[in-house]
mmCIF file of C-alpha atoms in Angstrom:
data_model
loop_
_atom_site.group_PDB
_atom_site.id
_atom_site.type_symbol
_atom_site.label_atom_id
_atom_site.label_comp_id
_atom_site.label_asym_id
_atom_site.label_seq_id
_atom_site.Cartn_x
_atom_site.Cartn_y
_atom_site.Cartn_z
ATOM 1 C CA MET A 118 120.688 99.404 96.144
ATOM 2 C CA ILE A 119 119.501 102.999 96.632
ATOM 3 C CA ARG A 120 119.944 103.768 92.918
ATOM 4 C CA ARG A 121 118.198 100.525 91.979
ATOM 5 C CA ASN A 122 115.180 101.365 94.168
ATOM 6 C CA ALA A 123 115.069 104.870 92.655
ATOM 7 C CA ARG A 124 115.150 103.391 89.149
ATOM 8 C CA LEU A 125 112.355 100.939 89.951
ATOM 9 C CA ARG A 126 110.300 103.794 91.382
ATOM 10 C CA GLN A 127 110.856 105.852 88.199
ATOM 11 C CA GLU A 128 109.743 102.901 86.053
ATOM 12 C CA TYR A 129 106.596 102.591 88.154
ATOM 13 C CA LEU A 130 105.820 106.311 87.806
ATOM 14 C CA TYR A 131 106.303 106.007 84.031
ATOM 15 C CA ARG A 132 103.795 103.142 83.861
ATOM 16 C CA LYS A 133 101.420 105.170 86.022
ATOM 17 C CA ASN A 134 101.698 108.117 83.597
ATOM 18 C CA LEU A 135 100.877 105.837 80.672
ATOM 19 C CA GLU A 136 97.685 104.759 82.386
ATOM 20 C CA GLY A 137 96.741 108.412 82.718
ATOM 21 C CA LYS A 138 97.064 108.783 78.941
ATOM 22 C CA GLU A 139 94.955 105.660 78.477
ATOM 23 C CA LYS A 140 92.295 107.332 80.600
ATOM 24 C CA ASP A 141 92.232 110.343 78.231
ATOM 25 C CA VAL A 142 91.890 108.030 75.222
ATOM 26 C CA TYR A 143 89.056 106.177 76.939
ATOM 27 C CA GLU A 144 87.179 109.429 77.625
ATOM 28 C CA LYS A 145 87.448 110.433 73.951
ATOM 29 C CA LYS A 146 86.191 107.031 72.838
ATOM 30 C CA ARG A 147 83.319 107.206 75.291
ATOM 31 C CA LYS A 148 82.186 110.608 73.951
ATOM 32 C CA ILE A 149 82.324 109.340 70.361
ATOM 33 C CA LYS A 150 80.307 106.246 71.260
ATOM 34 C CA GLN A 151 77.713 108.352 73.088
ATOM 35 C CA ALA A 152 77.336 110.681 70.081
ATOM 36 C CA LEU A 153 76.885 107.734 67.694
ATOM 37 C CA ASN A 154 74.295 106.066 69.939
ATOM 38 C CA GLU A 155 72.283 109.284 70.217
ATOM 39 C CA GLY A 156 72.510 110.011 66.484
ATOM 40 C CA LYS A 157 74.354 113.273 67.052
ATOM 41 C CA PRO A 158 77.352 114.571 65.087
ATOM 42 C CA ILE A 159 80.771 113.795 66.522
ATOM 43 C CA PRO A 160 82.183 116.815 68.402
ATOM 44 C CA SER A 161 84.536 118.809 66.218
ATOM 45 C CA GLU A 162 87.468 118.441 68.592
ATOM 46 C CA LEU A 163 87.191 114.634 68.319
ATOM 47 C CA ILE A 164 86.882 114.310 64.524
ATOM 48 C CA GLU A 165 90.629 114.081 63.930
ATOM 49 C CA PHE A 166 91.028 111.574 66.751
ATOM 50 C CA GLU A 167 88.167 109.462 65.373
ATOM 51 C CA PHE A 168 89.622 109.530 61.846
ATOM 52 C CA ASN A 169 93.144 108.532 62.947
ATOM 53 C CA SER A 170 92.013 105.705 65.214
ATOM 54 C CA ARG A 171 89.046 104.345 63.223
ATOM 55 C CA LYS A 172 90.842 101.201 62.087
ATOM 56 C CA GLU A 173 92.224 100.131 65.454
ATOM 57 C CA MET A 174 89.626 101.740 67.713
ATOM 58 C CA SER A 175 87.618 99.423 69.932
ATOM 59 C CA ILE A 176 85.265 101.111 72.326
ATOM 60 C CA GLU A 177 85.900 99.690 75.781
ATOM 61 C CA GLY A 178 83.022 99.272 78.192
ATOM 62 C CA GLU A 179 83.045 100.919 81.566
ATOM 63 C CA GLU A 180 83.681 97.612 83.295
ATOM 64 C CA ASP A 181 86.847 97.142 81.248
ATOM 65 C CA TYR A 182 88.050 100.576 82.244
ATOM 66 C CA LYS A 183 87.289 100.063 85.910
ATOM 67 C CA ARG A 184 89.788 97.219 85.882
ATOM 68 C CA LEU A 185 92.463 99.781 84.973
ATOM 69 C CA ASN A 186 93.719 101.255 88.204
ATOM 70 C CA ILE A 187 95.790 104.406 87.966
ATOM 71 C CA ASP A 188 97.981 102.897 90.681
ATOM 72 C CA ASP A 189 99.141 99.356 89.959
ATOM 73 C CA GLU A 190 100.461 98.791 93.497
ATOM 74 C CA TYR A 191 97.624 96.329 94.110
ATOM 75 C CA ALA A 192 97.530 94.713 90.659
ATOM 76 C CA ARG A 193 98.155 91.246 92.125
ATOM 77 C CA ALA A 194 95.815 91.710 95.071
ATOM 78 C CA GLY A 195 93.297 88.893 95.340
ATOM 79 C CA VAL A 196 95.429 86.623 93.143
ATOM 80 C CA LEU A 197 98.092 85.852 95.739
ATOM 81 C CA ASP A 198 97.567 85.962 99.488
ATOM 82 C CA PRO A 199 99.234 88.947 101.159
ATOM 83 C CA LYS A 200 102.283 88.379 103.317
ATOM 84 C CA VAL A 201 102.339 90.834 106.233
ATOM 85 C CA PHE A 202 105.282 91.627 108.512
ATOM 86 C CA VAL A 203 104.476 93.185 111.917
ATOM 87 C CA THR A 204 106.930 95.003 114.169
ATOM 88 C CA THR A 205 107.090 97.950 116.581
ATOM 89 C CA SER A 206 109.097 101.075 117.264
ATOM 90 C CA ARG A 207 112.331 100.657 119.202
ATOM 91 C CA ASP A 208 112.323 99.761 122.915
ATOM 92 C CA PRO A 209 108.603 98.913 123.020
ATOM 93 C CA SER A 210 106.731 98.739 126.299
ATOM 94 C CA ALA A 211 105.022 95.524 127.385
ATOM 95 C CA ARG A 212 101.671 96.936 126.253
ATOM 96 C CA LEU A 213 102.925 97.790 122.753
ATOM 97 C CA THR A 214 104.511 94.338 122.477
ATOM 98 C CA GLN A 215 101.159 92.794 123.382
ATOM 99 C CA PHE A 216 99.418 95.018 120.826
ATOM 100 C CA ALA A 217 101.840 93.834 118.124
ATOM 101 C CA LYS A 218 101.015 90.222 119.021
ATOM 102 C CA GLU A 219 97.314 90.965 118.632
ATOM 103 C CA LEU A 220 97.967 92.625 115.262
ATOM 104 C CA LYS A 221 99.720 89.454 114.148
ATOM 105 C CA MET A 222 96.597 87.475 115.030
ATOM 106 C CA LEU A 223 94.476 89.902 112.991
ATOM 107 C CA PHE A 224 96.437 89.440 109.766
ATOM 108 C CA PRO A 225 96.515 85.903 108.351
ATOM 109 C CA ASN A 226 99.883 84.813 106.912
ATOM 110 C CA SER A 227 101.663 87.420 109.018
ATOM 111 C CA GLN A 228 104.908 87.291 110.973
ATOM 112 C CA LYS A 229 106.019 89.359 113.957
ATOM 113 C CA MET A 230 109.580 90.320 114.777
ATOM 114 C CA ASN A 231 111.052 92.173 117.723
ATOM 115 C CA ARG A 232 112.489 95.455 116.450
ATOM 116 C CA GLY A 233 115.762 95.348 118.318
ATOM 117 C CA ALA A 234 118.399 97.642 116.827
ATOM 118 C CA HIS A 235 117.220 97.264 113.212
ATOM 119 C CA VAL A 236 116.804 100.484 111.255
ATOM 120 C CA ILE A 237 113.946 101.116 108.831
ATOM 121 C CA LYS A 238 116.036 100.544 105.709
ATOM 122 C CA GLU A 239 117.151 97.113 106.962
ATOM 123 C CA LEU A 240 113.549 96.140 107.662
ATOM 124 C CA VAL A 241 112.350 97.229 104.213
ATOM 125 C CA ASP A 242 115.245 95.486 102.429
ATOM 126 C CA ALA A 243 114.589 92.264 104.362
ATOM 127 C CA CYS A 244 110.880 92.441 103.515
ATOM 128 C CA ARG A 245 111.609 92.963 99.813
ATOM 129 C CA ALA A 246 114.035 90.037 99.792
ATOM 130 C CA ASN A 247 111.391 87.746 101.306
ATOM 131 C CA ASP A 248 108.465 88.834 99.073
ATOM 132 C CA VAL A 249 106.613 90.532 101.918
ATOM 133 C CA THR A 250 103.659 92.538 100.582
ATOM 134 C CA ASP A 251 103.065 94.846 103.573
ATOM 135 C CA LEU A 252 105.115 96.110 106.489
ATOM 136 C CA VAL A 253 103.088 97.183 109.545
ATOM 137 C CA ILE A 254 104.807 99.176 112.309
ATOM 138 C CA ALA A 255 103.075 100.060 115.597
ATOM 139 C CA HIS A 256 104.132 103.105 117.652
ATOM 140 C CA GLU A 257 103.344 104.255 121.187
ATOM 141 C CA HIS A 258 103.317 107.234 123.500
ATOM 142 C CA SER A 259 103.609 106.840 127.287
ATOM 143 C CA GLY A 260 102.978 103.117 126.979
ATOM 144 C CA GLU A 261 99.799 103.437 124.889
ATOM 145 C CA PRO A 262 99.634 102.470 121.182
ATOM 146 C CA ASN A 263 99.129 105.717 119.285
ATOM 147 C CA GLY A 264 100.350 105.150 115.723
ATOM 148 C CA LEU A 265 100.220 102.631 112.908
ATOM 149 C CA VAL A 266 102.227 102.703 109.678
ATOM 150 C CA VAL A 267 101.163 100.483 106.749
ATOM 151 C CA CYS A 268 103.848 100.289 104.045
ATOM 152 C CA HIS A 269 102.950 98.401 100.866
ATOM 153 C CA LEU A 270 105.868 96.759 99.086
ATOM 154 C CA PRO A 271 107.804 96.931 96.852
ATOM 155 C CA TYR A 272 106.882 100.474 95.657
ATOM 156 C CA GLY A 273 104.433 101.883 98.187
ATOM 157 C CA PRO A 274 102.169 103.579 99.109
ATOM 158 C CA THR A 275 102.774 104.158 102.813
ATOM 159 C CA ALA A 276 99.826 105.186 105.008
ATOM 160 C CA TYR A 277 100.238 106.784 108.439
ATOM 161 C CA PHE A 278 97.430 106.423 110.992
ATOM 162 C CA GLU A 279 96.862 107.749 114.487
ATOM 163 C CA ILE A 280 95.420 105.208 116.957
ATOM 164 C CA VAL A 281 92.800 106.415 119.445
ATOM 165 C CA ASN A 282 90.942 104.602 122.253
ATOM 166 C CA CYS A 283 92.818 101.325 121.966
ATOM 167 C CA ILE A 284 91.209 98.450 123.893
ATOM 168 C CA MET A 285 93.108 95.187 123.630
ATOM 169 C CA ILE A 286 91.798 91.651 123.790
ATOM 170 C CA HIS A 287 92.608 91.042 127.468
ATOM 171 C CA ASP A 288 90.755 94.289 128.358
ATOM 172 C CA ILE A 289 87.464 93.004 126.883
ATOM 173 C CA GLN A 290 85.369 91.018 129.313
ATOM 174 C CA ASP A 291 84.308 87.505 128.275
ATOM 175 C CA ALA A 292 86.132 87.766 124.945
ATOM 176 C CA PRO A 293 86.062 84.422 123.095
ATOM 177 C CA PRO A 294 89.296 82.831 121.839
ATOM 178 C CA ALA A 295 90.681 84.561 118.764
ATOM 179 C CA SER A 296 90.069 82.792 115.472
ATOM 180 C CA LEU A 297 92.782 82.467 112.812
ATOM 181 C CA ALA A 298 90.326 81.938 109.949
ATOM 182 C CA TYR A 299 90.467 84.294 106.973
ATOM 183 C CA PRO A 300 88.029 87.093 107.929
ATOM 184 C CA HIS A 301 85.173 88.694 106.043
ATOM 185 C CA LEU A 302 85.612 92.460 105.770
ATOM 186 C CA ILE A 303 82.981 95.182 106.158
ATOM 187 C CA PHE A 304 83.809 98.734 105.011
ATOM 188 C CA ASN A 305 81.253 101.402 105.788
ATOM 189 C CA ASN A 306 81.102 105.002 104.524
ATOM 190 C CA PHE A 307 84.311 105.138 102.454
ATOM 191 C CA THR A 308 82.632 107.172 99.735
ATOM 192 C CA THR A 309 85.216 109.706 98.514
ATOM 193 C CA PRO A 310 88.264 109.026 96.287
ATOM 194 C CA LEU A 311 90.473 109.318 99.373
ATOM 195 C CA GLY A 312 88.140 106.931 101.189
ATOM 196 C CA SER A 313 88.403 104.431 98.351
ATOM 197 C CA ARG A 314 92.183 104.748 98.428
ATOM 198 C CA THR A 315 92.245 104.163 102.196
ATOM 199 C CA GLU A 316 89.901 101.195 101.824
ATOM 200 C CA ASN A 317 92.270 99.555 99.328
ATOM 201 C CA ILE A 318 95.259 100.070 101.623
ATOM 202 C CA LEU A 319 93.453 98.323 104.481
ATOM 203 C CA LYS A 320 91.520 95.747 102.470
ATOM 204 C CA TYR A 321 94.509 94.200 100.769
ATOM 205 C CA LEU A 322 96.183 93.383 104.066
ATOM 206 C CA PHE A 323 93.811 90.410 104.206
ATOM 207 C CA PRO A 324 93.401 87.372 101.931
ATOM 208 C CA VAL A 325 90.136 86.320 100.313
ATOM 209 C CA PRO A 326 88.061 84.463 102.949
ATOM 210 C CA ALA A 327 86.164 81.212 102.629
ATOM 211 C CA GLN A 328 82.386 81.460 102.348
ATOM 212 C CA ASP A 329 81.835 79.643 105.652
ATOM 213 C CA SER A 330 84.228 81.808 107.691
ATOM 214 C CA LYS A 331 82.658 82.948 110.983
ATOM 215 C CA ARG A 332 85.090 85.819 111.503
ATOM 216 C CA VAL A 333 84.222 89.458 110.651
ATOM 217 C CA LEU A 334 86.356 92.617 110.715
ATOM 218 C CA THR A 335 84.581 95.975 110.469
ATOM 219 C CA PHE A 336 86.052 99.312 109.368
ATOM 220 C CA SER A 337 83.428 102.033 109.779
ATOM 221 C CA ASN A 338 84.233 105.652 108.919
ATOM 222 C CA ASN A 339 82.578 108.384 110.963
ATOM 223 C CA ASN A 340 83.851 111.973 110.669
ATOM 224 C CA ASP A 341 87.209 110.712 109.363
ATOM 225 C CA TYR A 342 87.726 108.367 112.317
ATOM 226 C CA ILE A 343 87.797 104.707 111.263
ATOM 227 C CA SER A 344 86.303 102.504 113.966
ATOM 228 C CA PHE A 345 87.771 99.013 113.919
ATOM 229 C CA ARG A 346 85.898 96.055 115.447
ATOM 230 C CA HIS A 347 86.643 92.333 115.416
ATOM 231 C CA HIS A 348 83.819 89.773 115.893
ATOM 232 C CA ILE A 349 82.998 86.139 115.441
ATOM 233 C CA TYR A 350 79.432 84.958 114.956
ATOM 234 C CA GLU A 351 77.460 81.786 115.454
ATOM 235 C CA LYS A 352 74.085 80.821 114.064
ATOM 236 C CA ASP A 353 71.432 79.962 116.647
ATOM 237 C CA GLY A 354 68.735 78.211 114.656
ATOM 238 C CA HIS A 355 67.687 79.487 111.225
ATOM 239 C CA LYS A 356 67.218 83.202 111.955
ATOM 240 C CA ASN A 357 69.185 84.210 115.038
ATOM 241 C CA VAL A 358 72.874 85.111 114.917
ATOM 242 C CA LEU A 359 75.027 85.473 118.038
ATOM 243 C CA LEU A 360 77.760 88.091 117.661
ATOM 244 C CA LYS A 361 80.725 88.061 120.038
ATOM 245 C CA GLU A 362 83.446 90.708 120.109
ATOM 246 C CA VAL A 363 86.970 89.346 120.082
ATOM 247 C CA GLY A 364 89.095 92.479 120.005
ATOM 248 C CA PRO A 365 91.214 94.467 119.788
ATOM 249 C CA ARG A 366 89.099 97.610 119.400
ATOM 250 C CA PHE A 367 90.362 101.033 118.347
ATOM 251 C CA GLU A 368 89.866 104.050 116.094
ATOM 252 C CA LEU A 369 92.206 105.037 113.269
ATOM 253 C CA LYS A 370 92.679 108.545 111.885
ATOM 254 C CA LEU A 371 94.559 108.851 108.600
ATOM 255 C CA TYR A 372 96.993 111.761 108.488
ATOM 256 C CA LYS A 373 99.309 111.018 105.546
ATOM 257 C CA ILE A 374 99.677 108.876 102.419
ATOM 258 C CA GLN A 375 103.095 108.833 100.804
ATOM 259 C CA LEU A 376 103.792 107.599 97.262
ATOM 260 C CA GLY A 377 106.730 105.435 98.209
ATOM 261 C CA THR A 378 107.993 103.122 100.902
ATOM 262 C CA ILE A 379 108.726 104.172 104.455
ATOM 263 C CA ASP A 380 112.494 104.268 103.815
ATOM 264 C CA GLN A 381 112.068 106.896 101.054
ATOM 265 C CA PRO A 382 111.619 110.288 102.776
ATOM 266 C CA GLU A 383 112.057 112.002 99.394
ATOM 267 C CA ALA A 384 108.949 110.294 97.946
ATOM 268 C CA ASP A 385 106.009 112.471 96.943
ATOM 269 C CA VAL A 386 103.169 112.956 99.427
ATOM 270 C CA GLU A 387 99.803 111.988 97.942
ATOM 271 C CA TRP A 388 97.706 113.419 100.776
ATOM 272 C CA VAL A 389 98.437 114.906 104.191
ATOM 273 C CA TYR A 390 96.217 116.296 106.925
ATOM 274 C CA ARG A 391 96.878 120.017 107.392
ATOM 275 C CA PRO A 392 96.187 122.156 110.498
ATOM 276 C CA TYR A 393 93.715 124.378 108.639
ATOM 277 C CA MET A 394 91.520 121.349 107.996
ATOM 278 C CA ASN A 395 90.534 121.399 111.685
ATOM 279 C CA SER A 396 88.524 124.565 111.056
ATOM 280 C CA THR A 397 86.802 123.223 107.942
ATOM 281 C CA LYS A 398 83.205 122.580 108.973
ATOM 282 C CA ASN A 399 80.899 119.937 107.551
ATOM 283 C CA ARG A 400 83.588 118.389 105.377
ATOM 284 C CA THR A 401 84.693 114.771 105.484
ATOM 285 C CA PHE A 402 87.716 113.574 103.564
ATOM 286 C CA LEU A 403 87.171 109.825 103.734
#
C-alpha cells in the first residue's frame, strides 16, 4: 500500500510537470498572437517555435488557460459534492469534542468519528476507501482548540492552521439554531498566490449552495489571520436584512502547506511559516 501511494503520488507530480510545460507553450503562443495583432515582427526567439507549430497551433484565450490549474487536486471540485470526515486528536477533552461536533455542523455531507486508538495512516486509508474528499482533524492545548489540519484526498495538499480566540456556539448569547443548508461563502482579502491557494483549500470543503440559502460563512483575512464567522440572515421587508450570528467564531493562522497527505511526512513542503517572518514588517503573505 505504501509503494502504491508513492507511485500514485509520482504519477500526479508527472501530470503536474506536464501542465507546467503547457504553461510555457501558452506564453509563447500569447506573445506571437500579440505581435501579430500589433503588426510587429515575431520575436526572433519564437520564429522556430512558430514555424514548427504553425499547422497545429491554436491560440488559446486567457479564459481557456485559466481553467488549467497547475495543481489538479481540485479538478472535480464543484462537479461532485465534497465528502468531509471530522475527527480530533487522541484523548480529546469535552470542549474539543464539542468543537468537533460544531465543525461537523459547519460542513454539509460530513461525518464525525471519535478518534479512539486509530493512527493517522488508518484514518487516511479508511477515508480513501470510502471516497472521502477531505479529512479534518482538530487539536487542542490545555482544553482549548488550538489547531486544525485540512488534508485533501487522495493526493493532498495538507494545510495546517493555528486556531486563536475560539468561541463556540453555546458561548454566544441568543444564538439561533444552526442551519444545515448549504452555505454561501464570502472570502475577503485573499489577494496573493498563497492567499488564492488557501482560499481553494477552504472553499472546496463546501458544496455549491442553492440560490435561496439563508446561511453565510465568512473568511476574512487581516494581517494573515483569517477571521471565521457563521451567520444566517432573514429579510425584513424589501430593503432590511436581519443578520444573526450562529457560531462558532475563531481566527485561523496558516503555518504550513504540504504537497501530500497527512500520513506522508516525506512529502514536499509547499510553504511554511518561518521564525524570521515575524520580523518582516509591512508584508502579508495571504
